[in-house]
Tab-separated table of C-alpha atoms in Angstrom:
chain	number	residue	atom	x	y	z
A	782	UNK	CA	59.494	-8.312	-4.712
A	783	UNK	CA	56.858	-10.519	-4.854
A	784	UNK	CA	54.958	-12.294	-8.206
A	785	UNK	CA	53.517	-10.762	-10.484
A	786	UNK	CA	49.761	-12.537	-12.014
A	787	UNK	CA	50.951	-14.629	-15.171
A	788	UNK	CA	48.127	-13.233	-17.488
A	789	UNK	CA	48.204	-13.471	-21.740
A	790	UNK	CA	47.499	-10.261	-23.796
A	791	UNK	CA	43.896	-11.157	-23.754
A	792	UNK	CA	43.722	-11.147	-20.307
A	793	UNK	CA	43.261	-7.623	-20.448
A	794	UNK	CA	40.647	-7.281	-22.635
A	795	UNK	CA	39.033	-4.978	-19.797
A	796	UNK	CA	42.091	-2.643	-20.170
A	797	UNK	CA	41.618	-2.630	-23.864
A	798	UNK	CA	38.414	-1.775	-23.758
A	799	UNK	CA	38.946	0.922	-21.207
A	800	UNK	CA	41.437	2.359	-23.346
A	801	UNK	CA	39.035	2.255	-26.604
A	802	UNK	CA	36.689	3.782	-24.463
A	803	UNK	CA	38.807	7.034	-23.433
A	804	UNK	CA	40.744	7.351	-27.047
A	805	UNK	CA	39.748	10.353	-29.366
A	806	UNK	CA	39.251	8.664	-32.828
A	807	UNK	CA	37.477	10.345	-35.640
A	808	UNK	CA	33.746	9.964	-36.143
A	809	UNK	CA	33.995	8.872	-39.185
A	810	UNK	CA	37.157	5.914	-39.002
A	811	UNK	CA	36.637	2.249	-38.748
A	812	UNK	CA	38.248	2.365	-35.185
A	813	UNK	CA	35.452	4.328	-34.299
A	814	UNK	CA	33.236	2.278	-35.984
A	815	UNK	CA	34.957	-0.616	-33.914
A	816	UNK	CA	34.605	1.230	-30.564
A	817	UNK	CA	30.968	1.161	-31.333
A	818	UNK	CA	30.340	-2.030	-31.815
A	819	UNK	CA	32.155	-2.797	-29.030
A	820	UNK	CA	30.303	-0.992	-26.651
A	821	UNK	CA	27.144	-2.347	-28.103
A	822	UNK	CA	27.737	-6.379	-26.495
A	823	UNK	CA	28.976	-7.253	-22.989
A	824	UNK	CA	32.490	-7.205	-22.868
A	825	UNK	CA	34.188	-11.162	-23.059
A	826	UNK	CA	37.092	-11.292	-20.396
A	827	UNK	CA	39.423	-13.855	-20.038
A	828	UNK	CA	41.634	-13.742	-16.294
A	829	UNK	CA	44.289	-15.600	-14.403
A	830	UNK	CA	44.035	-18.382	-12.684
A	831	UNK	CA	46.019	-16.531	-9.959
A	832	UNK	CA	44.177	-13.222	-8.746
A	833	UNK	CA	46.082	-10.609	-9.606
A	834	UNK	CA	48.048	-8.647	-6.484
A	835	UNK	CA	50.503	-6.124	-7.721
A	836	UNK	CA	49.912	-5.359	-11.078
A	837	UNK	CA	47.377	-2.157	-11.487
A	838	UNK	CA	47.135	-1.874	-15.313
A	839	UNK	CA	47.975	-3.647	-18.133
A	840	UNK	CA	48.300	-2.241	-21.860
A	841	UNK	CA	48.837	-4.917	-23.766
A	842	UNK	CA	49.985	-4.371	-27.585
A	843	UNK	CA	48.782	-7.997	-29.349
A	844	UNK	CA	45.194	-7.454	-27.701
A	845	UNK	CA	44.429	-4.000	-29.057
A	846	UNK	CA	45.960	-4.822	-32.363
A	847	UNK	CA	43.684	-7.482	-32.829
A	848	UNK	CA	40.819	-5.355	-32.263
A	849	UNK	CA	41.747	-2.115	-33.589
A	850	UNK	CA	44.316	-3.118	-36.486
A	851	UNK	CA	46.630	-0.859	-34.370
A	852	UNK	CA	44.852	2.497	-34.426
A	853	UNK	CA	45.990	2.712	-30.410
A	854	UNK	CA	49.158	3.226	-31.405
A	855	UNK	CA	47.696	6.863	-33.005
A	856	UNK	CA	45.822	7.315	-30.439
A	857	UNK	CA	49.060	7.903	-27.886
A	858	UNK	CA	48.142	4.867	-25.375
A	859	UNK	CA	52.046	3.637	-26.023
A	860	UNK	CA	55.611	4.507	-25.406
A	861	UNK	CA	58.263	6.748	-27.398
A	862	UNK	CA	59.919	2.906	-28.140
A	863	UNK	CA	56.642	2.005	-30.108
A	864	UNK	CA	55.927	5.631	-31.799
A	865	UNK	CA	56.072	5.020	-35.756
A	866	UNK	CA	58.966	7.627	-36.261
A	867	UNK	CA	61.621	6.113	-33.663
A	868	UNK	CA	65.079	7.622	-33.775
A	869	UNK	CA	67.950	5.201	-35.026
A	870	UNK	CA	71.186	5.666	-34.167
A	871	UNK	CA	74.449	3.395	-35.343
A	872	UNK	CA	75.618	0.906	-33.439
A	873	UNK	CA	72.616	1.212	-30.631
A	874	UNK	CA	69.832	0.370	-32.357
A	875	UNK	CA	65.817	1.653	-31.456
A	876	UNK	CA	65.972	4.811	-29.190
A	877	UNK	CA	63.285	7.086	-28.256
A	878	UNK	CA	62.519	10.285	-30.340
A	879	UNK	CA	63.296	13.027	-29.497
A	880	UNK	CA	67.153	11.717	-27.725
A	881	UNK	CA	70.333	13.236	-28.283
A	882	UNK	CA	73.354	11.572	-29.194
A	883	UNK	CA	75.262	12.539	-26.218
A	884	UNK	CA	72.371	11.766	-23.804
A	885	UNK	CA	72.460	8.009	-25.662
A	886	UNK	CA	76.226	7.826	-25.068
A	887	UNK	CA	75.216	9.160	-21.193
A	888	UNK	CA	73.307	6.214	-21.073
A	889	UNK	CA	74.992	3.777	-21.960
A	890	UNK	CA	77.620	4.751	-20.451
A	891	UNK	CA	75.861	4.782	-17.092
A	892	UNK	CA	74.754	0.959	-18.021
A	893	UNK	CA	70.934	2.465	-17.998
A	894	UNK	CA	71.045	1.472	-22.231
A	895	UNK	CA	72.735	-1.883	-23.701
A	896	UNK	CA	72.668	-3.903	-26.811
A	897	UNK	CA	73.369	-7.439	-25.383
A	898	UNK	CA	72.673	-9.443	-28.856
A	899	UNK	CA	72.306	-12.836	-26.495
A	900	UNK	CA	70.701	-15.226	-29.009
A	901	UNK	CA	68.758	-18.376	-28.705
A	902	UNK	CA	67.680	-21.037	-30.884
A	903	UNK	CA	65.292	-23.813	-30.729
A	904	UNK	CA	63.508	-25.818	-33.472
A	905	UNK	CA	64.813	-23.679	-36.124
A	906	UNK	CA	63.314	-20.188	-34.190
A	907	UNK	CA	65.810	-17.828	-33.378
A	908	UNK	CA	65.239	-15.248	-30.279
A	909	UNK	CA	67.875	-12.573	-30.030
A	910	UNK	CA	67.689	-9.444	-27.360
A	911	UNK	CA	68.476	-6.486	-29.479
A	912	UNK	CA	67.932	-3.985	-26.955
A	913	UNK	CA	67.607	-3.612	-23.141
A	914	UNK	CA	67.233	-0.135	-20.931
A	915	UNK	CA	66.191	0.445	-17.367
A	916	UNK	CA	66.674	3.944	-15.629
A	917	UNK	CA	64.914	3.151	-12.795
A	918	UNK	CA	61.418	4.297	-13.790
A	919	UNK	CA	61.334	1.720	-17.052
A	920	UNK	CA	62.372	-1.611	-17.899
A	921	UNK	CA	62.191	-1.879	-21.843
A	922	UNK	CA	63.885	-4.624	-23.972
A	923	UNK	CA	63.014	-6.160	-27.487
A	924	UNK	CA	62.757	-9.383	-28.852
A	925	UNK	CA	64.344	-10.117	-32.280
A	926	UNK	CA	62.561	-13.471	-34.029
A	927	UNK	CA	64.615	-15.396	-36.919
A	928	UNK	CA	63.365	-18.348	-38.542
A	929	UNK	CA	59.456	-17.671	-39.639
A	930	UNK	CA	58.302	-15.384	-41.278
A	931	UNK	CA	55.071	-14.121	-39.782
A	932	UNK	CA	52.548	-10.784	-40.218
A	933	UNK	CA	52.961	-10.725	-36.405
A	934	UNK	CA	55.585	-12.000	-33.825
A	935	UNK	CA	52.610	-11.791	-30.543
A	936	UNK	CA	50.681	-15.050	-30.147
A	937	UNK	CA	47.036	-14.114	-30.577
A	938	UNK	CA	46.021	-17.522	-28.810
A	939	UNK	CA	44.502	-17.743	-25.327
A	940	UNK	CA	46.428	-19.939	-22.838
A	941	UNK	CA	45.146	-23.060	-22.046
A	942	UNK	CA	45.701	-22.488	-18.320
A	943	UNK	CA	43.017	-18.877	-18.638
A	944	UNK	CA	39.533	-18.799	-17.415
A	945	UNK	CA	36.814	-17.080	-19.351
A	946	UNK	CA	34.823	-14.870	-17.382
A	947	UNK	CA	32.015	-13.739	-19.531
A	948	UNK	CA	30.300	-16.006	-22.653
A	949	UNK	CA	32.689	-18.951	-23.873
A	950	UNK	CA	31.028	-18.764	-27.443
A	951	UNK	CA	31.786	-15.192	-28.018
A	952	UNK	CA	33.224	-15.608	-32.029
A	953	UNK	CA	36.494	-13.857	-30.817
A	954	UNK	CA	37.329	-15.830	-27.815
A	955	UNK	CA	36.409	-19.211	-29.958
A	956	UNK	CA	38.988	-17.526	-32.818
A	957	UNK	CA	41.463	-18.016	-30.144
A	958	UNK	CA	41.211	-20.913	-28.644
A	959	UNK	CA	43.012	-23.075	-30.271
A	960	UNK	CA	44.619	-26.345	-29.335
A	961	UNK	CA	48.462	-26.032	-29.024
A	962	UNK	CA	49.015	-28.736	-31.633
A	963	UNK	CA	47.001	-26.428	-34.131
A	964	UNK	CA	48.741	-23.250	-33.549
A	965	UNK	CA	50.929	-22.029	-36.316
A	966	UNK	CA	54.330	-22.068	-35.198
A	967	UNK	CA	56.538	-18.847	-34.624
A	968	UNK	CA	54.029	-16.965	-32.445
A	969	UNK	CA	56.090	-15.702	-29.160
A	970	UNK	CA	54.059	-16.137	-26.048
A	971	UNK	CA	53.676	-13.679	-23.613
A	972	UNK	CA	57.741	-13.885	-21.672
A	973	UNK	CA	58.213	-14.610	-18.045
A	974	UNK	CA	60.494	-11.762	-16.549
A	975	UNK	CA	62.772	-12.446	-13.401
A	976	UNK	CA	64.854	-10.231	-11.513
A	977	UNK	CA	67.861	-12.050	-9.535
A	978	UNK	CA	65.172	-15.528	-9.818
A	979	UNK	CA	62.170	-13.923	-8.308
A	980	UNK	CA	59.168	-12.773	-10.790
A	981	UNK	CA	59.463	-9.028	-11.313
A	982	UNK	CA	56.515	-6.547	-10.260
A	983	UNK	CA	55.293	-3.757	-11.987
A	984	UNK	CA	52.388	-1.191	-12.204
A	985	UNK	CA	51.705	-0.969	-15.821
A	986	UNK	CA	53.390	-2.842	-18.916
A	987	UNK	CA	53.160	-3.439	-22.485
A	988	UNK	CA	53.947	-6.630	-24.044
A	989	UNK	CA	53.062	-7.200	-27.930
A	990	UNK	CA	54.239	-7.315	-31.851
A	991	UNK	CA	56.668	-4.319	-32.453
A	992	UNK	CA	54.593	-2.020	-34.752
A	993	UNK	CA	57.513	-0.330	-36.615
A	994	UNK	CA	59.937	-2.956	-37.063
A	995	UNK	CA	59.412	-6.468	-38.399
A	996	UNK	CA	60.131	-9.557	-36.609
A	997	UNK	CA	60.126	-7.969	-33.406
A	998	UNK	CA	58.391	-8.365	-29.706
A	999	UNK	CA	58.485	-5.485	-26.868
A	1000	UNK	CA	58.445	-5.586	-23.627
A	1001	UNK	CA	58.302	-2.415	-21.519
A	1002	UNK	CA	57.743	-2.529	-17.631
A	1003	UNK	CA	56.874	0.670	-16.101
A	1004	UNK	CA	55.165	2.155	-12.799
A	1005	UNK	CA	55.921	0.909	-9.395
A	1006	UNK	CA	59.384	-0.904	-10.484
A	1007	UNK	CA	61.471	-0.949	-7.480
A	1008	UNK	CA	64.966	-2.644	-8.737
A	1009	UNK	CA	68.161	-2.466	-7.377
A	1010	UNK	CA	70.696	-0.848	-9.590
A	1011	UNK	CA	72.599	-3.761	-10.230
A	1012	UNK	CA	71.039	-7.091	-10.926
A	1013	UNK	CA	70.357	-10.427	-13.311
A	1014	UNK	CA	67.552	-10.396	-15.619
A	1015	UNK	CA	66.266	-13.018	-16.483
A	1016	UNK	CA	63.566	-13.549	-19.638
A	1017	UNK	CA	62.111	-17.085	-20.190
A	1018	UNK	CA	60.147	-16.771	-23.462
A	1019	UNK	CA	58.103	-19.235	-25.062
A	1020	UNK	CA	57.202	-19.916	-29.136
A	1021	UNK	CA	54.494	-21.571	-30.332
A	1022	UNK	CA	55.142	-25.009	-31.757
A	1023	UNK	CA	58.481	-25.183	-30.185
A	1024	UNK	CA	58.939	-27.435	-26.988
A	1025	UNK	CA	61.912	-25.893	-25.395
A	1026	UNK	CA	62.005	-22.264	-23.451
A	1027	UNK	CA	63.926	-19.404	-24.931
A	1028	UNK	CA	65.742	-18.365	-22.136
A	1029	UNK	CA	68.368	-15.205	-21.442
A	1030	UNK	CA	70.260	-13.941	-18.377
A	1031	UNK	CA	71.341	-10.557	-18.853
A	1032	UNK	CA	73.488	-9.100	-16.188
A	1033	UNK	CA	72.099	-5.400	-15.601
A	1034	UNK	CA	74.579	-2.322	-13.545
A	1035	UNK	CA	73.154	0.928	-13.926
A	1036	UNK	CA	75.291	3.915	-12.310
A	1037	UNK	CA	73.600	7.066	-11.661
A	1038	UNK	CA	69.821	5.757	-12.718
A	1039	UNK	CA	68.368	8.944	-12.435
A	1040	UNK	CA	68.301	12.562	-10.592
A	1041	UNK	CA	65.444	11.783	-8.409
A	1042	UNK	CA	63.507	15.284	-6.692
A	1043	UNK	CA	61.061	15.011	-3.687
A	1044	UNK	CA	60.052	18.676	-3.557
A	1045	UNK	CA	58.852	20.024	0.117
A	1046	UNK	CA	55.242	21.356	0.491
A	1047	UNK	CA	55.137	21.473	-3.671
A	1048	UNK	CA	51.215	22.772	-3.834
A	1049	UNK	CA	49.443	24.830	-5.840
A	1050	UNK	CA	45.900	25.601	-5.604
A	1051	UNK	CA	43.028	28.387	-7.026
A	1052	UNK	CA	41.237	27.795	-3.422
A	1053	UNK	CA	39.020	24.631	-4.931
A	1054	UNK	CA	41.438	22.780	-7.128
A	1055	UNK	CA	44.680	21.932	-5.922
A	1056	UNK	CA	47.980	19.870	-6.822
A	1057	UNK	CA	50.931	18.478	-5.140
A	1058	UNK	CA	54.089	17.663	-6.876
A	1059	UNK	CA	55.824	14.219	-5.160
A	1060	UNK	CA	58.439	13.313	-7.369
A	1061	UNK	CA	60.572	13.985	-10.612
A	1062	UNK	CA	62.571	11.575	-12.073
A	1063	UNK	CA	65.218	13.065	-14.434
A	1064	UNK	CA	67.078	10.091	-16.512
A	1065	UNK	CA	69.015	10.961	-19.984
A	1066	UNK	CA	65.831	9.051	-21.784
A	1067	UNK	CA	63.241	9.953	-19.830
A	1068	UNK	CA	61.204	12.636	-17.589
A	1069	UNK	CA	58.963	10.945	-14.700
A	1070	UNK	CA	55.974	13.140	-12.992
A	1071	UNK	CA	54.645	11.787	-9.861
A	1072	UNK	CA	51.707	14.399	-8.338
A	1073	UNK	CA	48.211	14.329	-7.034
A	1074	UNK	CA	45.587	16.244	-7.213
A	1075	UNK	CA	42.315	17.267	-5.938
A	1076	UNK	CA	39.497	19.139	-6.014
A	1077	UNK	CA	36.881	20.379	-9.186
A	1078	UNK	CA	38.218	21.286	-12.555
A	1079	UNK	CA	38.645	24.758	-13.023
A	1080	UNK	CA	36.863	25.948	-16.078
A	1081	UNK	CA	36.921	28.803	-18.426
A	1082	UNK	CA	34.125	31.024	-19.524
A	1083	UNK	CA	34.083	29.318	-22.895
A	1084	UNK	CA	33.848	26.043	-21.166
A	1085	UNK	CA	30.446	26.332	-20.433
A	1086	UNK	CA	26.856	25.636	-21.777
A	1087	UNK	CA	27.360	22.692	-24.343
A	1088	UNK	CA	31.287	22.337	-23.752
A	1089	UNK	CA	33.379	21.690	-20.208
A	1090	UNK	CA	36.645	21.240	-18.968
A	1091	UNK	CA	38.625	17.903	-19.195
A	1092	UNK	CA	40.701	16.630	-16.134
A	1093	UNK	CA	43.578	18.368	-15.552
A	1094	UNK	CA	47.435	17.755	-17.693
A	1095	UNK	CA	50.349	18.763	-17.178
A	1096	UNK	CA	53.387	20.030	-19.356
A	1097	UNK	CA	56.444	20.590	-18.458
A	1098	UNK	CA	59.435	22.830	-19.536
A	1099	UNK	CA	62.833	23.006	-18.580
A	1100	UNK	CA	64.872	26.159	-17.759
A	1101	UNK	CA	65.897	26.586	-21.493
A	1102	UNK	CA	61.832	26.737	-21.996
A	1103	UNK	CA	61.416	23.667	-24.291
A	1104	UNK	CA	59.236	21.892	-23.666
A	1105	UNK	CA	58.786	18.257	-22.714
A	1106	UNK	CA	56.215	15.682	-24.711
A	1107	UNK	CA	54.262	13.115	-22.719
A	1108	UNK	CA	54.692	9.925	-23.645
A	1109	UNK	CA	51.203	9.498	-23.756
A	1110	UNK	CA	48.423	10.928	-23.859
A	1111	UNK	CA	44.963	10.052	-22.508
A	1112	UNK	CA	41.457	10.989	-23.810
A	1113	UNK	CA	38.411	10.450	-20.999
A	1114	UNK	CA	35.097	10.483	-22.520
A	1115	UNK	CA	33.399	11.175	-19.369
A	1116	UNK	CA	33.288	14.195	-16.535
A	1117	UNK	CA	36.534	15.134	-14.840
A	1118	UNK	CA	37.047	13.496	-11.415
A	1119	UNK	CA	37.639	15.358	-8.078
A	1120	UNK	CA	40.801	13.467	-7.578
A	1121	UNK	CA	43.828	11.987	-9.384
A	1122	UNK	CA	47.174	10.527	-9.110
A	1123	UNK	CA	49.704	11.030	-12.101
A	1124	UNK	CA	52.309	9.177	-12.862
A	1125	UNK	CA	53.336	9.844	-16.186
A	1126	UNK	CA	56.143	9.617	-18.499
A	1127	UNK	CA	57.597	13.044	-20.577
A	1128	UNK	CA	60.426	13.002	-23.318
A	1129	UNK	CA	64.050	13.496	-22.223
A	1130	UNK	CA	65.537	16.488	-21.049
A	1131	UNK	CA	69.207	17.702	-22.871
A	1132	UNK	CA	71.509	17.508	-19.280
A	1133	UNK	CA	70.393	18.472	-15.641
A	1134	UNK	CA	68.328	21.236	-16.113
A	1135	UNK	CA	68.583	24.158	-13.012
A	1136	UNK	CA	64.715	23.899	-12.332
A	1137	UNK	CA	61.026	22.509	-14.288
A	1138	UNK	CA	57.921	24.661	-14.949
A	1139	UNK	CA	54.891	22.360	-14.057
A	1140	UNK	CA	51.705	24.300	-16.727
A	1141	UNK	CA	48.407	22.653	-15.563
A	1142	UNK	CA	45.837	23.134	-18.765
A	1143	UNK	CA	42.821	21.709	-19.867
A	1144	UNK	CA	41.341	20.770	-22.760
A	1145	UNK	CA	37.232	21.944	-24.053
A	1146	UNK	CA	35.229	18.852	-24.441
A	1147	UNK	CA	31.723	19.152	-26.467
A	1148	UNK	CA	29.170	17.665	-23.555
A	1149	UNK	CA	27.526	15.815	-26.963
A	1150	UNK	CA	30.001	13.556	-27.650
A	1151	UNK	CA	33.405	14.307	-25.794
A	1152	UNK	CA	34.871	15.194	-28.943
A	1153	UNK	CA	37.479	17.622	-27.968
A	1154	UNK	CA	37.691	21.210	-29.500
A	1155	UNK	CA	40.611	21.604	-32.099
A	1156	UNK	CA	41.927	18.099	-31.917
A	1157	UNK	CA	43.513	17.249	-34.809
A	1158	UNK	CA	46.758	15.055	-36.576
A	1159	UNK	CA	49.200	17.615	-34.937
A	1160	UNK	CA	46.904	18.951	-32.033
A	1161	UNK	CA	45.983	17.024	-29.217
A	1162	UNK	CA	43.344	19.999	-28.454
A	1163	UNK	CA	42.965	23.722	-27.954
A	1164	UNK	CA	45.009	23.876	-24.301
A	1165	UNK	CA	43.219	26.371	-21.849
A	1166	UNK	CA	46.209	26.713	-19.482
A	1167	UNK	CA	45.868	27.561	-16.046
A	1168	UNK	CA	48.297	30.067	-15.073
A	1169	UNK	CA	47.693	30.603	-11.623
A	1170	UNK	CA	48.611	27.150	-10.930
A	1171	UNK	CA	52.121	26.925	-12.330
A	1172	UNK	CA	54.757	25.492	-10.551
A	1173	UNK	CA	58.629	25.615	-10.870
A	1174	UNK	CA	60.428	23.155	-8.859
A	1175	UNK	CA	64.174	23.890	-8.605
A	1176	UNK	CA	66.829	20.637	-9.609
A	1177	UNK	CA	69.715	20.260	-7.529
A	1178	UNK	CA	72.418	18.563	-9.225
């Protein structure tokens, strides 16, 4: 299992600016505006100590709110858990949209979904677990704070134990250093996550102030988790101004994770362009797509002259023909590449559907300014789907 680098949220500046970089945000918004200005200076980092082995991305919640007053979160860079409108359901607590009742009581009763309530207090600061779900593709679980009452429950300080790569005296990184004994108390410190003792790894992760719910911190571990279905969690969290570690154990049995498909010789291809399917991972909260593809973009006739193709997406739709949502969704201001892997997360699917339609599309960029043709609140763009190069893959139950 290995370690995974022990890096704060603004360790990852690089992945915040990465994702400002490839979000769609009006011309005329202060995000934008932002973006800009951010692009106009050398990017500050601050890394690990330890070089990183394992983990491959981090999107870290606390450091784009602090720079973008949580306009991300619009732009689709985060989870169904964080999406403003999150379903509620009695007695369960935050689910993602879009989730049936009975698929909630499917999960929990297959231990993939749990409400532990473990609480914790030191120093007057309460810590409760208020949620936990894995299914084998995610790891998810939120933090519930008691005892301060702060605008934010992410500490926005840099560790003492992080090097700055980049210039020390950049205003921001100077905003954040400050000296433990100065920090205001409450803040909760990026958590230290354990699975049966030994430091869990993951791909790609979000850690960071809830954005819908107040008083709250979520994790959410996802990409390149490989767990056993039964294990101990363990989550050693630490608050600012408070000497002694938060710490839960939370026993974890999940019983029939996921319906997990390795189609055969899955390909499609227009004789330049091609994909192959690897994986789909069918859970009662979630839809995993694992492909890769290669090859140049196919492109219309009106994606020509002063507009082109984007990369390649996918959507998918189940044998009932509704369709399934990705949980997020990427903008790339920049020319398609020849070759990608996907591994992306779609909304739940309603039982074990008999097979999944794979529609490859692409979006029309303007070559000016990548601003992409028809996106809007409730668009993510005119799709030009590519119809050639669908794909249904059968489910066996």
């Amino acid at each position: 299992m290995g370690q995974s680098p022990k890096q704060t949220e603004f360790a990852e500046m690089n992945v915040l600016e990465e994702m400002i970089n490839e979000s769609s945000l009006p011309k005329n918004s202060m995000s934008y505006q932002i973006m800009n200005r951010i692009g106009e200076r050398e990017m500050t980092r601050a890394s690990s100590k330890r070089k990183p082995s394992t983990l491959k991305r981090t999107i870290l919640v606390a450091s784009a709110a602090a720079v973008l007053g949580g306009t991300v979160i619009g732009s689709g860079f985060v989870s169904p858990v964080m999406a403003a409108n999150l379903k509620q359901i009695p007695g369960i607590g935050v689910l993602f949209k879009g989730t049936s009742e009975e698929a909630v009581h499917t999960a929990i009763k297959q231990g993939i979904l749990s409400e532990p309530n473990l609480s914790v207090t030191h120093d007057g600061v309460t810590l409760k677990i208020a949620n936990l779900l894995y299914d084998g593709t995610r790891l998810s679980f939120i933090l519930e704070r008691e005892g301060v009452d702060l605008p934010n429950t992410a500490s926005p300080y840099i560790g003492e134990d992080e090097t700055i790569v980049g210039n020390p005296d950049n205003e921001y990184i100077k905003s954040r250093k400050v000296a433990k004994e100065d920090q205001v108390k409450g803040y909760i410190e990026r958590p230290r996550i354990l699975v049966d003792g030994r430091d869990v790894e993951y791909g790609e992760g979000i850690f960071g102030t809830h954005p819908s719910k107040d008083n709250a911190y979520l994790v959410e571990l996802t990409k390149d988790l490989e767990l056993p279905d039964q294990f101990e969690l363990t989550i050693q969290a630490n608050v600012t101004q408070v000497n002694e570690t938060f710490e839960f154990k939370v026993p974890v049995n999940v019983a029939n994770k996921s319906v997990v498909v390795k189609p055969d010789q899955a390909t499609k291809s227009d004789g330049q362009f091609s994909y192959t399917v690897k994986q789909l991972d069918i859970s009662p909260v979630s839809t995993r797509l694992v492909l890769d593809s290669q090859g140049p973009v196919p492109a219309s006739p009106e994606q020509s002259g002063d507009y082109s193709a984007s990369m390649v997406y996918y959507e998918l739709v189940d044998d009932q023909g509704n369709v399934l949502n990705p949980i997020k969704f990427g903008y790339f201001h920049s020319e398609p590449k020849t070759e990608y892997h996907i591994d992306e997360l779609y909304s739940p699917i309603n039982g074990t559907p008999k097979s999944i339609t794979i529609k490859p599309f692409t979006l029309t960029v303007n070559n000016k300014d990548w601003s992409v043709v028809g996106h809007g609140k409730n668009s993510h763009g005119d799709k030009t789907y590519l119809k050639e190069l669908e794909m249904t893959i059968p489910i066996k139950p």
